[in-house]
Coordinates of C-alpha atoms in Angstrom, one line a residue:
X1 CA -25.1 4.9 42.5
X2 CA -22.9 6.7 45.0
X3 CA -20.5 9.0 43.2
X4 CA -18.8 10.5 46.1
X5 CA -15.8 8.7 47.7
X6 CA -16.4 8.0 51.5
X7 CA -13.4 10.3 52.5
X8 CA -14.9 13.2 50.5
X9 CA -18.4 12.8 52.1
X10 CA -16.9 12.7 55.6
X11 CA -14.8 15.9 54.9
X12 CA -17.8 17.8 53.6
X13 CA -20.4 16.4 56.1
X14 CA -22.5 14.7 53.4
X15 CA -24.9 11.7 54.0
X16 CA -24.6 8.7 51.9
X17 CA -26.8 8.5 49.0
X18 CA -29.1 5.6 50.1
X19 CA -29.7 7.2 53.5
X20 CA -30.4 10.7 52.0
X21 CA -32.7 9.2 49.4
X22 CA -34.8 7.5 52.0
X23 CA -34.9 10.5 54.4
X24 CA -35.7 13.1 51.8
X25 CA -39.0 11.1 51.0
X26 CA -39.7 9.9 54.6
X27 CA -37.9 12.2 57.0
X28 CA -37.8 11.1 60.7
X29 CA -37.7 14.8 61.6
X30 CA -36.9 18.3 60.2
X31 CA -33.0 18.0 60.8
X32 CA -33.0 14.8 58.9
X33 CA -34.9 16.4 55.9
X34 CA -32.4 19.1 56.0
X35 CA -29.3 16.9 56.0
X36 CA -30.9 14.7 53.2
X37 CA -31.7 17.8 51.1
X38 CA -28.3 19.3 51.7
X39 CA -26.7 16.1 50.2
X40 CA -28.7 16.5 47.0
X41 CA -28.2 20.2 46.6
X42 CA -24.5 19.9 47.3
X43 CA -24.2 17.2 44.7
X44 CA -26.2 19.0 42.0
X45 CA -24.0 22.3 42.6
X46 CA -20.7 20.2 42.9
X47 CA -21.3 18.6 39.5
X48 CA -22.0 22.0 37.9
X49 CA -18.8 23.5 39.5
X50 CA -16.8 20.5 38.3
X51 CA -18.1 20.9 34.8
X52 CA -17.1 24.6 35.0
X53 CA -13.7 23.9 36.4
X54 CA -13.1 21.3 33.7
X55 CA -14.2 23.7 31.0
X56 CA -11.7 26.3 32.3
X57 CA -8.9 23.7 32.4
X58 CA -9.6 22.7 28.8
X59 CA -9.4 26.3 27.7
X60 CA -6.3 26.9 29.7
X61 CA -4.2 23.8 28.9
X62 CA -5.4 22.5 25.5
X63 CA -6.3 25.7 23.5
X64 CA -3.8 27.9 21.9
X65 CA -4.3 31.7 21.2
X66 CA -2.1 34.4 19.7
X67 CA -0.1 36.3 22.5
X68 CA -0.7 40.0 22.2
X69 CA 1.9 42.0 24.3
X70 CA 1.1 45.7 25.1
X71 CA 4.6 47.1 24.5
X72 CA 5.2 50.7 25.7
X73 CA 5.2 51.8 22.0
X74 CA 1.7 50.2 21.3
X75 CA 0.3 51.4 24.7
X76 CA 1.2 55.0 23.8
X77 CA -0.1 54.8 20.3
X78 CA -3.5 53.4 21.6
X79 CA -3.8 56.0 24.4
X80 CA -3.2 58.9 21.9
X81 CA -6.6 58.1 20.2
X82 CA -8.6 58.8 23.4
X83 CA -9.4 62.4 24.1
X84 CA -9.5 61.8 27.8
X85 CA -7.4 60.1 30.6
X86 CA -8.6 56.7 31.9
X87 CA -10.1 56.4 35.4
X88 CA -8.3 54.3 38.1
X89 CA -10.8 51.5 37.6
X90 CA -10.4 51.5 33.7
X91 CA -6.7 51.4 34.3
X92 CA -7.0 48.3 36.5
X93 CA -9.3 46.6 34.1
X94 CA -7.0 47.3 31.1
X95 CA -4.0 45.8 33.2
X96 CA -6.0 42.6 33.8
X97 CA -7.1 42.4 30.2
X98 CA -3.6 43.1 28.9
X99 CA -2.1 40.4 31.1
X100 CA -4.5 37.9 29.8
X101 CA -3.9 38.9 26.2
X102 CA 0.0 38.5 26.6
X103 CA -0.6 34.7 27.3
X104 CA -0.6 31.9 24.5
X105 CA -3.9 30.5 26.0
X106 CA -7.3 32.3 25.1
X107 CA -8.5 35.0 27.5
X108 CA -12.0 34.2 28.8
X109 CA -12.9 37.3 30.8
X110 CA -16.2 38.8 31.8
X111 CA -16.1 42.7 32.2
X112 CA -18.9 43.9 34.2
X113 CA -19.6 47.5 35.2
X114 CA -22.7 49.7 35.8
X115 CA -24.4 51.6 33.0
X116 CA -22.0 54.2 31.8
X117 CA -19.0 53.2 33.8
X118 CA -16.8 53.1 30.7
X119 CA -16.4 49.5 29.8
X120 CA -16.2 50.3 26.0
X121 CA -12.8 52.1 26.6
X122 CA -11.4 48.7 27.8
X123 CA -12.9 46.8 25.0
X124 CA -11.5 49.3 22.4
X125 CA -8.0 49.1 24.1
X126 CA -8.2 45.3 23.6
X127 CA -9.3 45.5 20.0
X128 CA -6.5 48.0 19.1
X129 CA -3.9 45.8 20.8
X130 CA -5.0 42.9 18.5
X131 CA -5.0 45.1 15.3
X132 CA -1.5 46.5 16.3
X133 CA -0.2 43.0 16.2
X134 CA -1.6 42.5 12.6
X135 CA -4.7 40.6 13.7
X136 CA -8.5 41.0 13.3
X137 CA -11.0 41.6 16.1
X138 CA -14.9 41.2 16.1
X139 CA -17.3 43.2 18.3
X140 CA -20.7 41.5 18.7
X141 CA -23.7 43.3 19.9
X142 CA -27.3 41.9 20.6
X143 CA -29.2 44.5 18.6
X144 CA -28.7 46.3 15.2
X145 CA -29.3 49.7 16.9
X146 CA -26.3 49.1 19.3
X147 CA -24.1 47.4 16.6
X148 CA -24.6 50.6 14.5
X149 CA -23.9 52.8 17.4
X150 CA -20.7 50.8 18.2
X151 CA -19.6 51.3 14.5
X152 CA -20.3 55.0 14.8
X153 CA -18.4 55.4 18.0
X154 CA -15.2 53.5 16.8
X155 CA -15.4 55.3 13.5
X156 CA -15.1 58.6 15.3
X157 CA -12.4 57.3 17.7
X158 CA -10.5 55.8 14.9
X159 CA -10.8 58.6 12.4
X160 CA -7.0 59.6 12.7
X161 CA -5.8 55.9 12.6
X162 CA -5.3 53.5 9.8
X163 CA -7.7 51.0 11.4
X164 CA -10.3 49.7 8.8
X165 CA -13.6 48.8 10.3
X166 CA -16.7 47.1 8.8
X167 CA -20.3 46.5 9.9
X168 CA -22.3 43.4 9.5
X169 CA -26.0 43.1 10.4
X170 CA -28.9 40.8 9.3
X171 CA -30.8 43.7 7.5
X172 CA -28.0 44.7 5.2
X173 CA -28.5 44.6 1.4
X174 CA -27.0 41.4 -0.1
X175 CA -24.4 43.3 -2.2
X176 CA -23.1 45.3 0.7
X177 CA -22.9 42.1 2.9
X178 CA -21.0 40.3 0.2
X179 CA -18.5 43.2 -0.1
X180 CA -17.9 43.2 3.7
X181 CA -17.4 39.4 3.7
X182 CA -14.9 39.5 0.9
X183 CA -12.8 42.3 2.6
X184 CA -12.9 40.4 5.8
X185 CA -11.8 37.0 4.3
X186 CA -9.1 39.0 2.3
X187 CA -7.8 40.6 5.5
X188 CA -8.8 44.1 4.3
X189 CA -10.8 44.6 7.4
X190 CA -9.2 44.9 10.9
X191 CA -12.4 45.2 13.0
X192 CA -15.8 43.7 12.3
X193 CA -18.7 45.2 14.3
X194 CA -22.1 43.4 14.0
X195 CA -25.0 41.4 15.5
X196 CA -25.4 37.7 15.5
X197 CA -25.0 37.9 11.8
X198 CA -21.2 37.6 12.6
X199 CA -21.7 34.0 13.7
X200 CA -23.9 33.1 10.6
X201 CA -22.7 30.9 7.8
X202 CA -20.2 32.4 5.2
X203 CA -18.4 34.5 7.8
X204 CA -14.7 33.9 7.4
X205 CA -11.9 35.9 9.1
X206 CA -8.4 36.1 7.8
X207 CA -6.6 36.3 11.1
X208 CA -9.1 36.5 14.1
X209 CA -7.4 37.0 17.4
X210 CA -10.1 38.7 19.7
X211 CA -13.8 38.5 20.0
X212 CA -15.6 41.1 22.2
X213 CA -19.3 40.5 23.1
X214 CA -21.4 43.3 24.4
X215 CA -24.4 42.5 26.6
X216 CA -23.2 38.8 27.3
X217 CA -26.5 37.8 28.9
X218 CA -28.2 38.2 25.5
X219 CA -25.9 35.5 24.0
X220 CA -25.8 31.7 25.0
X221 CA -22.8 29.6 25.8
X222 CA -23.0 28.0 22.4
X223 CA -23.0 31.2 20.4
X224 CA -19.9 32.3 22.3
X225 CA -18.3 29.1 21.0
X226 CA -19.2 29.5 17.4
X227 CA -16.4 31.8 16.6
X228 CA -13.8 29.4 17.5
X229 CA -11.5 28.5 14.6
X230 CA -9.5 25.5 13.8
X231 CA -6.1 25.5 15.5
X232 CA -5.7 28.9 17.1
X233 CA -8.5 30.1 19.3
X234 CA -9.5 33.8 19.6
X235 CA -9.4 35.7 23.0
X236 CA -12.8 36.4 24.5
X237 CA -13.9 39.5 26.3
X238 CA -17.6 39.6 27.3
X239 CA -19.1 42.7 28.7
X240 CA -22.3 43.5 30.5
X241 CA -23.8 46.5 32.0
X242 CA -26.3 44.5 34.1
X243 CA -24.1 43.7 37.1
X244 CA -24.3 40.1 38.0
X245 CA -25.2 38.9 41.5
X246 CA -22.1 37.1 43.1
X247 CA -23.8 33.7 43.3
X248 CA -24.8 33.9 39.6
X249 CA -21.4 34.9 38.5
X250 CA -20.1 31.6 40.2
X251 CA -22.5 29.4 38.4
X252 CA -23.7 31.0 35.0
X253 CA -20.3 32.6 34.4
X254 CA -18.2 30.2 36.4
X255 CA -15.7 29.5 33.5
X256 CA -14.9 33.2 33.1
X257 CA -12.4 35.4 35.0
X258 CA -14.2 38.5 36.3
X259 CA -13.2 42.2 36.1
X260 CA -15.4 44.7 37.7
X261 CA -15.6 48.5 37.2
X262 CA -17.1 50.1 40.2
X263 CA -16.5 53.8 39.6
X264 CA -18.1 56.1 37.0
X265 CA -16.0 58.4 35.0
X266 CA -15.5 62.1 36.4
X267 CA -18.3 64.5 35.5
X268 CA -21.0 62.0 35.4
X269 CA -24.3 63.9 36.3
X270 CA -26.8 62.9 38.9
X271 CA -29.8 60.8 38.1
X272 CA -33.1 61.3 39.8
X273 CA -36.0 58.8 39.5
X274 CA -39.6 59.5 40.5
X275 CA -42.7 57.2 41.1
X276 CA -45.6 59.8 40.9
X277 CA -49.2 59.1 41.9
X278 CA -51.8 59.6 39.4
X279 CA -52.6 63.1 40.6
X280 CA -48.9 64.1 40.1
X281 CA -48.6 63.1 36.6
X282 CA -49.7 66.5 35.1
X283 CA -46.7 68.2 36.9
X284 CA -44.3 65.7 35.4
X285 CA -45.4 66.6 31.8
X286 CA -45.3 70.2 32.7
X287 CA -41.6 69.6 33.8
X288 CA -40.9 67.6 30.6
X289 CA -42.1 70.6 28.4
X290 CA -40.0 73.1 30.4
X291 CA -36.9 71.0 29.9
X292 CA -37.6 70.4 26.1
X293 CA -38.0 74.3 25.7
X294 CA -34.6 74.6 27.3
X295 CA -33.2 72.5 24.6
X296 CA -33.1 69.1 26.2
X297 CA -34.4 65.8 24.7
X298 CA -36.7 63.1 26.0
X299 CA -37.5 59.4 25.7
X300 CA -41.1 58.0 26.3
X301 CA -40.9 54.2 26.6
X302 CA -43.8 51.8 26.4
X303 CA -43.8 47.9 27.0
X304 CA -45.8 47.1 23.9
X305 CA -45.9 48.2 20.3
X306 CA -49.6 47.8 19.9
X307 CA -52.7 46.9 22.0
X308 CA -53.2 43.2 22.9
X309 CA -56.3 41.6 24.3
X310 CA -54.3 39.8 27.0
X311 CA -52.7 43.0 28.5
X312 CA -54.2 46.2 29.5
X313 CA -51.0 48.1 29.2
X314 CA -49.5 51.1 27.6
X315 CA -48.7 50.6 24.1
X316 CA -46.5 52.6 21.7
X317 CA -48.8 53.4 18.8
X318 CA -51.6 54.7 21.2
X319 CA -49.1 56.5 23.3
X320 CA -47.5 58.3 20.2
X321 CA -50.9 59.5 19.1
X322 CA -51.9 60.8 22.6
X323 CA -48.7 62.6 23.2
X324 CA -48.5 64.1 19.6
X325 CA -52.1 65.5 20.1
X326 CA -51.8 66.2 23.8
X327 CA -49.0 66.7 26.3
X328 CA -46.4 67.0 23.7
X329 CA -48.2 68.6 20.7
X330 CA -45.7 71.5 20.5
X331 CA -42.7 69.3 20.0
X332 CA -41.2 67.1 17.2
X333 CA -41.7 63.4 17.9
X334 CA -40.1 60.3 16.5
X335 CA -40.7 56.5 17.1
X336 CA -38.6 53.4 17.1
X337 CA -39.5 49.7 17.9
X338 CA -38.3 46.3 17.1
X339 CA -40.7 45.6 14.3
X340 CA -39.5 48.5 12.1
X341 CA -37.0 47.6 9.3
X342 CA -33.3 48.3 9.8
X343 CA -33.3 51.4 7.7
X344 CA -36.4 52.7 9.5
X345 CA -34.7 52.2 12.9
X346 CA -31.6 53.9 11.7
X347 CA -33.3 56.8 10.4
X348 CA -35.4 57.3 13.6
X349 CA -32.2 56.9 15.7
X350 CA -30.2 59.3 13.6
X351 CA -32.9 62.0 13.6
X352 CA -33.0 61.9 17.3
X353 CA -29.2 61.9 17.6
X354 CA -28.9 64.9 15.5
X355 CA -31.7 66.7 17.5
X356 CA -34.1 66.8 14.5
X357 CA -36.7 65.1 16.7
X358 CA -36.9 66.2 20.3
X359 CA -38.9 63.3 21.8
X360 CA -38.4 59.6 20.9
X361 CA -41.2 57.2 21.7
X362 CA -39.8 53.7 22.0
X363 CA -40.1 50.1 23.3
X364 CA -37.2 48.6 25.2
X365 CA -35.1 48.6 22.1
X366 CA -33.4 51.7 23.5
X367 CA -32.5 49.7 26.7
X368 CA -28.9 48.8 25.7
X369 CA -26.1 51.1 24.9
X370 CA -28.0 53.9 22.9
X371 CA -26.0 57.1 23.5
X372 CA -27.7 60.5 23.0
X373 CA -26.0 62.8 25.5
X374 CA -28.5 65.6 25.1
X375 CA -31.5 63.2 26.1
X376 CA -32.0 63.8 29.8
X377 CA -35.6 62.9 30.3
X378 CA -37.3 59.5 30.4
X379 CA -40.9 58.7 31.1
X380 CA -41.5 54.9 31.4
X381 CA -45.2 53.9 31.0
X382 CA -46.4 50.6 32.4
X383 CA -43.2 50.5 34.3
X384 CA -44.5 47.5 36.3
X385 CA -44.2 45.4 33.0
X386 CA -40.3 45.8 33.1
X387 CA -37.9 43.9 35.2
X388 CA -35.7 45.8 37.8
X389 CA -32.4 45.5 35.9
X390 CA -34.2 46.4 32.6
X391 CA -35.5 49.7 34.3
X392 CA -32.0 50.5 35.6
X393 CA -30.7 49.9 32.0
X394 CA -33.2 52.1 30.5
X395 CA -32.7 55.0 32.7
X396 CA -29.0 54.6 32.2
X397 CA -29.5 56.4 28.8
X398 CA -30.3 59.7 30.3
X399 CA -27.2 60.9 32.2
X400 CA -24.6 60.5 29.7
X401 CA -24.0 64.3 29.1
X402 CA -23.4 67.6 30.7
X403 CA -26.8 67.7 32.4
X404 CA -28.6 65.7 35.2
X405 CA -31.0 62.9 34.2
X406 CA -34.7 62.7 35.3
X407 CA -36.6 59.5 35.0
X408 CA -40.3 58.9 35.8
X409 CA -42.0 55.7 36.3
X410 CA -45.7 55.6 35.6
X411 CA -47.0 52.3 37.0
X412 CA -50.0 50.4 38.3
X413 CA -48.3 47.5 40.3
X414 CA -50.7 44.6 40.9
X415 CA -48.7 42.8 43.5
X416 CA -46.1 43.5 46.4
X417 CA -43.3 42.2 44.4
X418 CA -43.9 44.6 41.5
X419 CA -44.3 47.4 44.1
X420 CA -41.0 46.5 45.7
X421 CA -39.1 46.4 42.4
X422 CA -40.3 49.8 41.5
X423 CA -39.5 51.3 44.9
X424 CA -36.1 49.7 44.7
X425 CA -35.3 51.4 41.4
X426 CA -36.5 54.7 42.7
X427 CA -34.4 54.5 45.9
X428 CA -31.1 53.5 44.3
X429 CA -28.8 54.2 41.3
X430 CA -26.3 51.6 42.2
X431 CA -26.5 48.8 39.6
X432 CA -24.6 46.3 41.9
X433 CA -27.0 46.9 44.7
X434 CA -30.0 46.5 42.4
X435 CA -28.8 43.3 40.9
X436 CA -28.7 41.6 44.4
X437 CA -32.1 43.0 45.2
X438 CA -33.5 41.7 41.9
X439 CA -32.0 38.3 42.7
X440 CA -33.8 38.4 46.1
X441 CA -37.1 39.5 44.7
X442 CA -37.2 37.3 41.4
X443 CA -35.1 34.4 42.2
X444 CA -32.7 32.9 39.7
X445 CA -34.9 31.3 37.4
X446 CA -36.0 34.0 35.0
X447 CA -33.1 36.2 35.9
X448 CA -30.6 33.7 34.5
X449 CA -32.5 33.0 31.4
X450 CA -31.0 29.5 31.7
X451 CA -32.4 28.2 28.4
X452 CA -30.8 31.4 26.6
X453 CA -27.7 30.7 28.4
X454 CA -27.4 27.1 27.3
X455 CA -27.1 25.4 30.7
X456 CA -29.6 22.8 31.9
X457 CA -31.7 24.2 34.7
X458 CA -31.0 23.3 38.4
X459 CA -33.4 20.7 39.8
X460 CA -33.2 20.8 43.6
X461 CA -30.5 23.7 44.3
X462 CA -31.8 27.1 44.6
X463 CA -29.2 29.9 44.1
X464 CA -30.8 32.3 46.5
X465 CA -31.4 29.9 49.4
X466 CA -28.2 27.9 48.9
X467 CA -25.8 30.7 48.4
X468 CA -23.3 29.4 50.9
X469 CA -23.3 25.9 49.4
X470 CA -22.4 27.4 46.0
X471 CA -19.4 28.9 47.4
X472 CA -18.5 25.7 49.3
X473 CA -19.0 23.5 46.3
X474 CA -17.0 25.8 44.0
X475 CA -13.9 25.7 46.3
X476 CA -14.2 22.0 46.6
X477 CA -14.7 21.3 42.9
X478 CA -11.6 23.6 42.0
X479 CA -9.5 21.8 44.4
X480 CA -10.6 18.5 43.0
X481 CA -9.8 19.3 39.4
X482 CA -6.4 20.7 40.4
X483 CA -5.6 17.3 42.2
X484 CA -7.1 15.1 39.5
X485 CA -7.1 16.9 36.1
X486 CA -9.7 15.5 33.6
X487 CA -11.1 13.3 36.7
X488 CA -8.8 10.4 35.4
X489 CA -8.6 8.6 38.6
X490 CA -10.6 5.4 38.8
X491 CA -12.4 6.4 42.0
X492 CA -13.7 9.5 40.2
X493 CA -15.0 7.6 37.2
X494 CA -18.8 7.9 38.2
X495 CA -18.3 11.7 39.0
X496 CA -16.8 12.2 35.6
X497 CA -19.6 10.2 33.8
X498 CA -22.3 12.4 35.7
X499 CA -20.5 15.6 34.7
X500 CA -20.4 14.6 30.9
X501 CA -24.0 13.4 30.9
X502 CA -25.2 16.6 32.4
X503 CA -23.0 19.3 31.1
X504 CA -20.8 17.7 28.3
X505 CA -22.9 19.1 25.5
X506 CA -23.7 22.6 27.0
X507 CA -20.2 23.3 27.8
X508 CA -18.5 21.5 24.9
X509 CA -16.6 19.0 27.3
X510 CA -15.9 16.6 24.5
X511 CA -12.2 17.0 24.8
X512 CA -12.5 15.6 28.4
X513 CA -14.8 12.7 27.3

C-alpha cells in the first residue's frame, strides 16, 4: 500500500510505490534503479524518524517529572564541593542540563565527550541538584569495576556533605544487598550507584527524580525505560565517552537531546601512541622498565583470558606468566579479568590503585572509566582484535594524571581494514575524528549494536551511504509530527500503522497506539 500522500511525494521527489517496486527489480537503466532505491531508503528512514519524533513528543507532552530548579543558593552549595573550577565546556553542559531539569517534563539528554573530558562533573552536579530538592538519584554503570569506582569518587567528593550514597551490584552478599534495598525504600539513601542490578526486581526508590546512565551504548532502549515509575517519571541523563558519529546520533539516539563536551580540562597531559615493528618491541619493554623504575605504573591488555583453538592470539594467562618470568620479572604484577569474582576484581583494582602492584595485566574490563592517575603506560597485545573506539577508550586510561601517557599497540593485522584502524588510532587522539573514521571503516552494523540497542535493524538504508537522506528524512519527520501530533489525520493512517508495527514495541509507543 502507498503510505505517502501524493503531495508529500512531489515535495520530496519520491517515486510512487508501484513504479519504484517494478524498477528496483527490473530497472530500465541506472538512474531508474537509483530513483527506485531512493524511494525505499527514504521510506525506511522516514518511518524511523517518525517513530523517534513521536517518542519524543510522548515524553514531552504526556509525561510528568519533578522540576528541579538550580537556585543561586543550591548552585553555590554544589560548587563548593568541587576542588577546581569548571571548564567553559562543562559550564555550558551544566547550563543545558539545569535548564532541562527545571521543567516539569522529563529530561532525556545524551552527554557525549571524549575520554577524560570531565563528563562526571556534569553528572554529579545534576545528582546533587536532585538531592538538594529532597529527591533520590541513581547512577548506573555497565561493569562492577566502574560502578565501584564511581562510588569511590562520589564518596570522596561528598565526604564533607550530608549526602548518603549506597552501592548495589550483582555480586553483593545477600544480607548487604537487602540492607541497601531497605534503606533505599525507606528514603535513607539519596544516591544509589550500581550496575544493571539497579533495574532488577525488588529495587524500589522512595522518591526517584534522576537517572544517570554511564556508557549509554552498553544499555538498550528497554533497559533505559525500566526505571520509569507510575505517575512521575525520572529525568534521564545518559553519558558516553565513545563520541557518536552525527548520523548515528540522529538515528540510534534520535529521541534524545545531545550535549557535547569538546575540550579537555586544563593540565591534561599529552598521549603518545606507537605501532612498533617486531624488531622494535624489545626497545618498548626497555622503555616500560625505565618508567616503572621512575615510579610510574603500567597496564598490559590482552584480548582473551585463555587460549582458544579458534584464535591464535595473545591471552592473559600466558601473557602474565611470560611477563612475570621475562620482561617484567623485577616488578610486582597483578591481574584482572571478567571471569574473576567481584571480590577478586575489587582486590586487584585496589592493589593497583594503591600502588601495591606496579603492572596490571587485564582484558578489556579496564576499558571503561578506571582511573589510576599514576598509570601512564599501556601495552595492548593482539591490538588488531579490538575495535577502533575500544582502543581509543583503553588508552584513555593513561593520561589522567601529572605525567604524559604512552601507549604501544602490538599487532599482526591480517587485512587492510585492520591495518587502517590501527594506523588511525596511532595518528589521532581526537575521539570525535576517530568515531567518524570508525564509522567509515566498519559501517554502522556492528558499530551500533542494534540488537543491544533494541531497535530493529535497517533493511535497505545504509547509514554511511545515505547520510544526506538521514538528515532530509529527519527534518521532514519532525515537521510532519509538529503539524499532526500523533498522526491523527485520516490521510496519515497508513503511516501511523507502519510506524507502530515496526517501532511500537521497541520505542514503547503504546500511548500513541
